[in-house]
Tab-separated table of C-alpha atoms in Angstrom:
chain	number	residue	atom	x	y	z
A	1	UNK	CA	-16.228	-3.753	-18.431
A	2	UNK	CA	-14.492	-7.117	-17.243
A	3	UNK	CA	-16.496	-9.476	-14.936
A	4	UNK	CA	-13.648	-7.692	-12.540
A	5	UNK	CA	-15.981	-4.523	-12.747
A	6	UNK	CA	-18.518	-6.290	-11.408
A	7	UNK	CA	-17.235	-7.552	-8.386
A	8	UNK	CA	-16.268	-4.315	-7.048
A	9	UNK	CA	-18.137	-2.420	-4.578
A	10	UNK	CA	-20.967	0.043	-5.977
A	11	UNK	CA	-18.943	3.333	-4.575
A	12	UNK	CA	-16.080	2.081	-6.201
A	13	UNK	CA	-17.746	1.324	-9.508
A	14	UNK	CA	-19.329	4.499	-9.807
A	15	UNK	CA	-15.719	6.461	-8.896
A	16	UNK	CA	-14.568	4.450	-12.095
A	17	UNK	CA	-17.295	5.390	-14.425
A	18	UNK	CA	-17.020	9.238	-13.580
A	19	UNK	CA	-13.019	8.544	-14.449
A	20	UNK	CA	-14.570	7.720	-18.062
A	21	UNK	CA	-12.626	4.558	-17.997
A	22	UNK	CA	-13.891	2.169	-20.583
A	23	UNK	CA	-12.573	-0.864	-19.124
A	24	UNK	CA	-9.981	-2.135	-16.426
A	25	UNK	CA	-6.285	-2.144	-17.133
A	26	UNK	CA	-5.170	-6.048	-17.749
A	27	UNK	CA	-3.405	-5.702	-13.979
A	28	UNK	CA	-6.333	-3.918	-12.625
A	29	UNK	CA	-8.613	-7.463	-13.235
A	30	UNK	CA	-6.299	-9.610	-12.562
A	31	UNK	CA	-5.225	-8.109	-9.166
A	32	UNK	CA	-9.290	-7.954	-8.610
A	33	UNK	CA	-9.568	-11.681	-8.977
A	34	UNK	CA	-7.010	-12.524	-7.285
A	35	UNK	CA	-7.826	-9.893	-4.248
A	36	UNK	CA	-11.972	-10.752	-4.468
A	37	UNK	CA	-11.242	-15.096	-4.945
A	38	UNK	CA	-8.723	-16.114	-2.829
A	39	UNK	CA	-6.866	-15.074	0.526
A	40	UNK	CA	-3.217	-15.461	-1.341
A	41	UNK	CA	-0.882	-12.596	-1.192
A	42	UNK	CA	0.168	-10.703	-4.545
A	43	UNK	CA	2.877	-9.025	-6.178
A	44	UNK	CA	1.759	-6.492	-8.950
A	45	UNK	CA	4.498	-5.715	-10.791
A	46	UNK	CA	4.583	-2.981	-13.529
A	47	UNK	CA	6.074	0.143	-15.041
A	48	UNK	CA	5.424	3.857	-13.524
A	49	UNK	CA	1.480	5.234	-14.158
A	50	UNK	CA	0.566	1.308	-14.844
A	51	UNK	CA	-1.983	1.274	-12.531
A	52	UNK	CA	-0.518	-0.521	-9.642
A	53	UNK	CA	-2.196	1.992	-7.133
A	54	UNK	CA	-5.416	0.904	-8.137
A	55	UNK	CA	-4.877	-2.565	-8.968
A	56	UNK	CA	-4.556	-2.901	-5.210
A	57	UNK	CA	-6.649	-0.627	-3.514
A	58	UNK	CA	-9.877	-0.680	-5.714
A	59	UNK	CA	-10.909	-4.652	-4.574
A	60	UNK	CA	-9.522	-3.813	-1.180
A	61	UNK	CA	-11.273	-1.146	-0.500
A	62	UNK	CA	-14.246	-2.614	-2.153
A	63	UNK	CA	-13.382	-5.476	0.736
A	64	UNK	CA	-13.687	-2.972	3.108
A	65	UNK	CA	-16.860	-1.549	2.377
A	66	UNK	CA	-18.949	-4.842	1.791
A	67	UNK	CA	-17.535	-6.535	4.837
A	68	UNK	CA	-16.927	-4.002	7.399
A	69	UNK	CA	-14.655	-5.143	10.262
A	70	UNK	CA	-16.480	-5.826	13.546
A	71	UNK	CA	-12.748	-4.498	15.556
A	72	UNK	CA	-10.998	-1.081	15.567
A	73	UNK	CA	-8.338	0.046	13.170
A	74	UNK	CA	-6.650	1.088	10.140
A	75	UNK	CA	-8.457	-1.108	7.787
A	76	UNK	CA	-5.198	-0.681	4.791
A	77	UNK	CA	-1.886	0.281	5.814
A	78	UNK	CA	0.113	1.138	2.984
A	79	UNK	CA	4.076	1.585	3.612
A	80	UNK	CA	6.090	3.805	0.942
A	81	UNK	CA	9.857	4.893	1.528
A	82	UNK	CA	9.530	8.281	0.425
A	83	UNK	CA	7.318	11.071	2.756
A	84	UNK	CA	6.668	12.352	-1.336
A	85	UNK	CA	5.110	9.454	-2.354
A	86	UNK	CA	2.949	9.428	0.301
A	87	UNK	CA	1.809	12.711	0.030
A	88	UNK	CA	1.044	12.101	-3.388
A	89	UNK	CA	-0.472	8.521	-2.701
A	90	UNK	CA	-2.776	10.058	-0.306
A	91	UNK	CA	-3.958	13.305	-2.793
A	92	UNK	CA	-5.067	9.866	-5.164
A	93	UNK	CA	-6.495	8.090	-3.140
A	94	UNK	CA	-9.347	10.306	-1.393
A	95	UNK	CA	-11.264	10.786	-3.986
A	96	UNK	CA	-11.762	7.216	-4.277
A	97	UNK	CA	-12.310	7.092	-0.647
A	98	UNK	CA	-14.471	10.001	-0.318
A	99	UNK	CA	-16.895	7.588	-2.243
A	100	UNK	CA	-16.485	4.546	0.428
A	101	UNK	CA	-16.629	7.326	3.229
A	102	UNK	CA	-13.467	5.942	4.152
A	103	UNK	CA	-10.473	8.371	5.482
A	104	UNK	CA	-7.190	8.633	4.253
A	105	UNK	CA	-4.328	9.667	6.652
A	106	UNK	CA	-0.850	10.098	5.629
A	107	UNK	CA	1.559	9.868	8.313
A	108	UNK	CA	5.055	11.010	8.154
A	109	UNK	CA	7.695	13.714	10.167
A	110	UNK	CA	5.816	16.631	7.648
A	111	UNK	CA	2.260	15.937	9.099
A	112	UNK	CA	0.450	18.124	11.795
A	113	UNK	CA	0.044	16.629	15.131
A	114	UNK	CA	-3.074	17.007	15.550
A	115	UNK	CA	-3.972	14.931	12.227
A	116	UNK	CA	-2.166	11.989	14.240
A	117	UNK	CA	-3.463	12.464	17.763
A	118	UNK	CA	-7.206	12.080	15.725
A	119	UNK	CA	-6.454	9.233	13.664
A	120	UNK	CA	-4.968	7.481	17.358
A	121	UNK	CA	-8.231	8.256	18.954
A	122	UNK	CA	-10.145	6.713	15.590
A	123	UNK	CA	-8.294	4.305	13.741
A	124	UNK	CA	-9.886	3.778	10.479
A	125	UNK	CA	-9.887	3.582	6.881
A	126	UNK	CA	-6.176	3.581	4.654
A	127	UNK	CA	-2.765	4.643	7.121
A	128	UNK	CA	-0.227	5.289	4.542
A	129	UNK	CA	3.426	5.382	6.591
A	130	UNK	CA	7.052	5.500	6.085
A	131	UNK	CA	9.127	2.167	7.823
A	132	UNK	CA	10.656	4.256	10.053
A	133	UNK	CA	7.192	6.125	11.445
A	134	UNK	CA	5.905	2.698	11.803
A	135	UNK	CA	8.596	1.601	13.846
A	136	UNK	CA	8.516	4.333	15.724
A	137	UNK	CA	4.813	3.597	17.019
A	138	UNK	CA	6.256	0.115	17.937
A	139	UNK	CA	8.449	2.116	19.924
A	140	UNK	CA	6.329	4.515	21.100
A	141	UNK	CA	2.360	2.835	22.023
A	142	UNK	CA	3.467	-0.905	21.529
A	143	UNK	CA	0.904	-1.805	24.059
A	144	UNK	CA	-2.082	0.166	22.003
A	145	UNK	CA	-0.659	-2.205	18.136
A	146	UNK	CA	-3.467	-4.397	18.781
A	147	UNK	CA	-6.464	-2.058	18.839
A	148	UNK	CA	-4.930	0.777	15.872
A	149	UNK	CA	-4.478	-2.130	13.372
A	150	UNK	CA	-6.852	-4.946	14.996
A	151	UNK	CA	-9.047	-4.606	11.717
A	152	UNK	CA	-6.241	-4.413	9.036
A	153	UNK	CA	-6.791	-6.651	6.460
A	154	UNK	CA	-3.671	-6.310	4.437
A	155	UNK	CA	-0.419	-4.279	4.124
A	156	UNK	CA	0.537	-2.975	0.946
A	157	UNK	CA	4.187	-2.423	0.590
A	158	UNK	CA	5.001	0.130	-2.439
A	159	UNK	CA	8.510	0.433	-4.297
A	160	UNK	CA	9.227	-3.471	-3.013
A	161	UNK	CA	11.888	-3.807	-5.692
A	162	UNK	CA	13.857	-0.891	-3.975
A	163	UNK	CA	13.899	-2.619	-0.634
A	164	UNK	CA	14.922	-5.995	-1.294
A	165	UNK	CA	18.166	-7.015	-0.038
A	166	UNK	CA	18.725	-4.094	1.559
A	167	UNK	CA	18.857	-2.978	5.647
A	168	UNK	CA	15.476	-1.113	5.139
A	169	UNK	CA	14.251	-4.035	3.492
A	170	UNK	CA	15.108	-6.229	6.773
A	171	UNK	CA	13.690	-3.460	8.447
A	172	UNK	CA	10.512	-3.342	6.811
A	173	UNK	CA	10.135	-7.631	7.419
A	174	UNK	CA	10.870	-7.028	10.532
A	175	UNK	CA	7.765	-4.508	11.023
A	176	UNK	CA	5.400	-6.992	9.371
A	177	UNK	CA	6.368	-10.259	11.525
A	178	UNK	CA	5.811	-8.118	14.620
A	179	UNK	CA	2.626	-6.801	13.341
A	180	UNK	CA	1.531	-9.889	12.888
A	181	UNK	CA	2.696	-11.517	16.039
A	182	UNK	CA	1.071	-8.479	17.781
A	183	UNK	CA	-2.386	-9.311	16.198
A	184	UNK	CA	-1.813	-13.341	16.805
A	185	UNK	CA	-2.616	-13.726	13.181
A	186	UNK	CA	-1.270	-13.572	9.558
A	187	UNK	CA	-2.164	-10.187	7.385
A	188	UNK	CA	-2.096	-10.499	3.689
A	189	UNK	CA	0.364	-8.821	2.190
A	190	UNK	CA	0.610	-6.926	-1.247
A	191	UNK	CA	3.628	-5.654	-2.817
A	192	UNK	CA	3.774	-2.912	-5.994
A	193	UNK	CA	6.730	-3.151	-7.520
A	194	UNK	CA	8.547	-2.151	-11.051
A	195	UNK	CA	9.481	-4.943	-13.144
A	196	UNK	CA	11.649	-7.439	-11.168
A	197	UNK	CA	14.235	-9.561	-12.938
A	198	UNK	CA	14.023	-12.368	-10.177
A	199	UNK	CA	10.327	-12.638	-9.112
A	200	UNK	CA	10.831	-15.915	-7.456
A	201	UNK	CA	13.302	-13.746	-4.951
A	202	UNK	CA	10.924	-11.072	-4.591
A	203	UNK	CA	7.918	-13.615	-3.511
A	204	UNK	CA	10.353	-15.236	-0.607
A	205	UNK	CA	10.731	-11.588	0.457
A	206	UNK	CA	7.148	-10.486	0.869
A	207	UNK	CA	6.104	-14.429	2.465
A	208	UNK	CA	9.510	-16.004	3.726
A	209	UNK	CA	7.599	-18.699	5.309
A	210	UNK	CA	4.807	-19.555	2.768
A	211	UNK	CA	6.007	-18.039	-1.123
A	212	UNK	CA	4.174	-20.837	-2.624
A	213	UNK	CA	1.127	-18.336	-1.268
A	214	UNK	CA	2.222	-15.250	-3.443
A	215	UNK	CA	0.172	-14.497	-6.442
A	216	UNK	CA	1.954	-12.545	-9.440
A	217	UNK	CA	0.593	-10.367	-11.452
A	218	UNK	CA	2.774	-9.217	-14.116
A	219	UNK	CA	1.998	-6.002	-16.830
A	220	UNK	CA	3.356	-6.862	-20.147
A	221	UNK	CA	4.751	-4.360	-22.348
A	222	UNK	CA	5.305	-4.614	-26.161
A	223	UNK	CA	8.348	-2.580	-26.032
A	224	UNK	CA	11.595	-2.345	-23.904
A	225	UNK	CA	11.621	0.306	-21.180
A	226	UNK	CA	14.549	2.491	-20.357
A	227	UNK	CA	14.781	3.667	-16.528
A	228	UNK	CA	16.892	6.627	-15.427
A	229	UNK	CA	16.868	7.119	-11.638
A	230	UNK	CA	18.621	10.317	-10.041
A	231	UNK	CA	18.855	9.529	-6.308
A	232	UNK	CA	19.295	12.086	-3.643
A	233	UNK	CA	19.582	11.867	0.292
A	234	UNK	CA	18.656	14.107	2.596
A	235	UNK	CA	19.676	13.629	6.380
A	236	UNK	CA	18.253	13.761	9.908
A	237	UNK	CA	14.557	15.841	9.446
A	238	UNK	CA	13.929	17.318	12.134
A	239	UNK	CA	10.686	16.723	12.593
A	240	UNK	CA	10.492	13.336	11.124
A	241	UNK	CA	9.019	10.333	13.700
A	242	UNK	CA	12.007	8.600	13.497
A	243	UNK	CA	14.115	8.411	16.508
A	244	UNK	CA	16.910	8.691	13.269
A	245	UNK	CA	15.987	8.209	9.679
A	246	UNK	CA	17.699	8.770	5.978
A	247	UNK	CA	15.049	9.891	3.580
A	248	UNK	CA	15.616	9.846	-0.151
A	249	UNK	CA	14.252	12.332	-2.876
A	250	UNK	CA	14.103	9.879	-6.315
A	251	UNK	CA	13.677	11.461	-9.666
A	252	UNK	CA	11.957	8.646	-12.371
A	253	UNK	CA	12.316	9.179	-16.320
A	254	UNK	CA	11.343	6.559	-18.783
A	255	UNK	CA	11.390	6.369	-21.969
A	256	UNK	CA	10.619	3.766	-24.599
A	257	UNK	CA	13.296	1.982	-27.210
């Protein structure tokens, strides 16, 4: 193992030995030092089933359980544009959590009431949310932002390259100044992204006032990658938080020239 290994937490260590993994991907260490060393903000960028998930959450949530915080809430919020990826997100993520004793609550128009009402009365461990749910607890308990993400310790924004330069993406920078301004101080911020073309573009996005602060980590591939996206939308759930929302099905195939 990489001297990444051995900064992680012991509960997260052991979740990676009974995975059989010999080592740490490349983007997996580097995320760690960067996420473990410093306070900067990160980009991982890479191709589907890189490892992004885990580049990120495996030295936060190692964060987490070494240096509990001392104030209520969510202690990762993680913001996807699809209620699928979530769902799946989620599925991955608690058994690593189960280790750190840490819940996991997806949060989206498709989940039970009473698994939100809960997670209001407890705020803790990873919130993974669509844009729109999160705006609509802006809308909704404003006043009660401070103590449901008091201890959140960064955001992790999945898909980035989808949203930039686009209204949700305005949206979604919108969400994270007032989060911040709510709290009365900065959150680190991590984005997971496919390979961008203009990374310099994507940093400004994710930091607008301090990109000079964003840390890249970048998988490299040996051979070129070719991307087919089918795109559908599907219109107005019924159920969904959002006072209105659009909410897109995506279909990924790669392939390798």
């Amino acid at each position: 193992m990489s001297t990444a290994f051995d900064k992680l937490a012991r509960p997260i260590q052991k979740w990676i030995r009974e995975q059989d993994w010999r080592e740490l991907r490349d983007i997996q260490a580097r995320a760690t030092h960067v996420l473990m060393d410093s306070d900067a903000d990160l980009i991982v960028a890479a191709s589907t089933a890189g490892g992004k998930t885990e580049a990120a959450f495996l030295p936060l949530l190692s964060q987490v359980f070494n240096d509990p915080s001392e104030l209520s809430g969510f202690d990762i919020l993680y913001v996807a544009p699809l209620k699928a990826l979530i769902t799946d997100q989620a599925r991955r993520l608690d058994d690593v959590c189960r280790e750190t004793e840490l819940p996991v609550i997806p949060w989206h128009g498709d989940v039970p009431s009473s698994v939100k009402a809960r997670a209001l009365r407890h705020p803790r461990g990873v919130l993974l949310i669509t844009p729109e749910s999160l705006e609509a607890l802006f809308i909704r308990r404003g006043l009660e932002i401070p103590r449901l993400f008091g201890a959140t310790r960064a955001v992790i924004l999945d898909e980035l390259h989808s949203v930039l330069d686009s209204e949700r993406g305005i949206q979604m920078r919108s969400l994270l100044a007032r989060l911040e301004q709510s709290l009365n101080r900065p959150i680190r911020r991590v984005g997971l992204s496919a390979t961008l073309g203009d990374m310099e573009l994507a940093k400004a996005y994710l930091r607008p006032d301090n990109p000079e602060n964003v840390e890249t980590v970048i998988a490299t591939s040996g051979s070129a990658e070719l991307q087919l996206q089918l795109r559908g939308y599907v219109a107005g759930d019924k159920d969904d938080d959002a006072p209105s929302a659009t909410d897109a099905i995506s279909l990924h195939l790669f392939g390798h020239l």
